[in-house]
Amino acid sequence: MLASRWKYAGFSLVLLFLAAVPAVANNNYLTAVFVSVLLFFILAALFDFMLGYLNIFNFGIGGFMALGAYTSALLAYHYGISPWFGLLAGGCATLLLGLFAGIITLRLRGIYVGLTTLFLAEFVLFALSNLREYTRGAAGLQVSSLPDLFGISFSRSNPLALYYVLFVICVVIYVTLHCVVNSRIGLVFKAIRDDQLGASVLGFNVVRYKLLNFTIASFFIGVVGAFYGNYIGILVPTPQEFGVARTTEILTIAYVGGRGTLWGSLLGAFALIGLQEVFSVVDQWRLVLYGAFLVFVLMVFPRGLAGGCKQLAAWITRQVQPRR
Amino acid sequence: MVDSVLRVDGIQKSFGGLRAVNDVSFSASRGELLGLIGPNGAGKTTIFNMVSGIYRTDSGQIFFDGTDITNRHPTRIARWGIARTFQVPRTFNNMTLEENIRVALLQVNIVDAEATRQACAVLDEVGLYAKRHQNASELSGGERQLLQFVRAAVTRPRLMMLDEPFAGSSPGAIDCMVERTVALSRSGVTCLVISHDIVSLPRVCERVVVLLDGAVLTQGKLEDVREDPKVIEAYLGE
């Protein structure tokens, strides 16, 4: 009971921090950094939801994002559909892609799932590049801003308002994922992650649970992708934007943060995005320092920064408890 | 045969050129404690894997409560009421002991506070209560055997298949599993036990099926089988 009170207190403090700092600072640069942190945090948490809770290696997360972003943008561009609705439409499109990917891949294991999702993502990117008449391909697709709501402008000239949209999206996704992993379904996810055959002979339909996990994650990746399109304003289906490089960044944050925790991704995102900004002052050495930091974290905390925090909390608890 | 809970009828299984199980037939009645014994490579675990749906049979049939369950999916077979353990314990190692039991209780629709209460009670009965918040990976091999045993038992199976449950276990853990297996049998659960433990086996099994090179060498009461010259030869050589 005490532990859960501490957890809720910690969660509330983090929420307060994330909600207050950009508003108090009222600085466009800082807001942009916080947007990057939240974007990478929630994508890494979704990646962790699949990998850390069910060992599903989705190496095509960038392509899934692209589908969400383009669905929303194309609906607005060609049919004048509100980008607010586009957020949900982007999610629905990737949900369908996730369902399809799940049906064809989830009987496979390990690297084969990763490769199949990667090929699907590449297929999406190739399709977006080559359907130039419809998507404008490499010329880039202009994305409409989110329309005003309740008298508040959500145009790209008001980054603070966009930050709060992302903040709400992140809270909704995080709370949903947290509820799922702490429910009966989450218990089965963990059992399947630990021993697929063991879960199977207990009577759990492994493929069905994997499909559920994958489609939930795919839907939210699409929503985040749709927001991302609105935030950057122009979409180009390049590998740098939506390919393996993007997946690797997300994967790195998930691992540095700590697999199987969800909240560890926030630590990972702050550490990696924050350090990129800090190291920018040392110019060409920044990538060397950045790499050294990644190696250091994974050597010292094999379970990521979240694992390090848990170790620290356990040590403090031992010090505080009276000795018998 | 009317009362047979499990009936294995001429099953065969080959791996490449090796015939691991060759025309094996036996049956077990309700509440019976049946042992499957034989030297290494006799095909005991392969038979377990075929009954629980992990391996497909090449030919032959397996009936459970009169229903043909041959080559059905392990999930389906588990839902029919067949639980099993493995020679190398398959516990959920990154989950606590309590979670290991709670996840199994989901199969009998016991959830939330009641699941926690029952998980604690079961762990207390087998002496693992103090470790309920530890991950299963922190247990010894014998404790993990015990954990997978109780995890299978809480699903209220009608057939319990135990693959070398006493291997690597402490005398206390063996006593505990023997008592609980006998109790399960008295409550009407059929138990199939593979064991090399010649001391513990008579405490559990009334009847045994002896396997050699994938085929049934003989079957009958344990004391009769022990005196059978073919069995002595199979175990000790000429």
XYZ file of N, CA, C and O in Angstrom, chain A residues 57-60 64 100-101 104-106 108 110-122:
96
model
N 9.376 -7.936 -31.256
C 10.366 -6.977 -31.737
C 9.824 -6.300 -32.984
O 9.924 -6.830 -34.079
N 9.246 -5.113 -32.822
C 8.693 -4.391 -33.961
C 9.760 -3.465 -34.523
O 9.906 -2.328 -34.088
N 10.472 -3.961 -35.520
C 11.557 -3.162 -36.082
C 11.038 -2.200 -37.154
O 11.807 -1.487 -37.767
N 9.727 -2.185 -37.331
C 9.169 -1.303 -38.352
C 8.371 -0.165 -37.748
O 7.503 0.410 -38.412
N 5.262 2.368 -39.274
C 3.928 2.460 -38.669
C 3.592 3.927 -38.392
O 2.482 4.385 -38.622
N -2.878 -6.813 -39.494
C -2.376 -7.602 -40.623
C -0.981 -8.151 -40.310
O -0.707 -9.340 -40.492
N -0.104 -7.257 -39.812
C 1.274 -7.680 -39.478
C 1.226 -8.784 -38.421
O 1.968 -9.761 -38.499
N 0.211 -12.227 -39.809
C 1.221 -12.946 -40.611
C 2.521 -13.194 -39.842
O 3.311 -14.025 -40.249
N 2.748 -12.478 -38.729
C 4.066 -12.636 -38.087
C 4.053 -13.307 -36.718
O 5.068 -13.849 -36.302
N 2.941 -13.230 -36.007
C 3.041 -13.569 -34.591
C 3.139 -15.062 -34.303
O 3.360 -15.458 -33.163
N 5.528 -16.446 -35.724
C 6.992 -16.510 -35.801
C 7.556 -16.042 -34.462
O 6.836 -15.548 -33.616
N 11.100 -14.092 -32.354
C 12.380 -13.401 -32.315
C 12.669 -12.565 -33.544
O 11.848 -11.756 -33.978
N 13.823 -12.793 -34.122
C 14.324 -11.951 -35.204
C 13.413 -12.013 -36.437
O 13.327 -11.049 -37.194
N 12.691 -13.121 -36.609
C 11.815 -13.244 -37.785
C 10.657 -12.250 -37.703
O 10.232 -11.700 -38.717
N 10.158 -12.020 -36.491
C 9.099 -11.009 -36.314
C 9.680 -9.644 -36.655
O 9.075 -8.847 -37.382
N 10.886 -9.377 -36.135
C 11.549 -8.098 -36.380
C 11.731 -7.851 -37.875
O 11.413 -6.769 -38.388
N 12.208 -8.864 -38.579
C 12.459 -8.706 -40.013
C 11.159 -8.503 -40.784
O 11.082 -7.659 -41.673
N 10.121 -9.258 -40.419
C 8.851 -9.126 -41.155
C 8.237 -7.740 -40.937
O 7.736 -7.130 -41.889
N 8.299 -7.248 -39.699
C 7.757 -5.899 -39.455
C 8.590 -4.854 -40.201
O 8.049 -3.872 -40.720
N 9.903 -5.082 -40.274
C 10.769 -4.156 -41.008
C 10.398 -4.147 -42.491
O 10.267 -3.071 -43.100
N 10.158 -5.328 -43.060
C 9.806 -5.394 -44.482
C 8.461 -4.705 -44.730
O 8.286 -4.006 -45.734
N 7.520 -4.891 -43.807
C 6.213 -4.229 -43.956
C 6.382 -2.709 -43.914
O 5.765 -1.983 -44.697
N 7.219 -2.251 -42.988
C 7.454 -0.805 -42.869
C 8.115 -0.270 -44.130
O 7.761 0.808 -44.626
N 9.064 -1.025 -44.670
C 9.725 -0.610 -45.912
C 8.707 -0.560 -47.051
O 8.742 0.343 -47.882
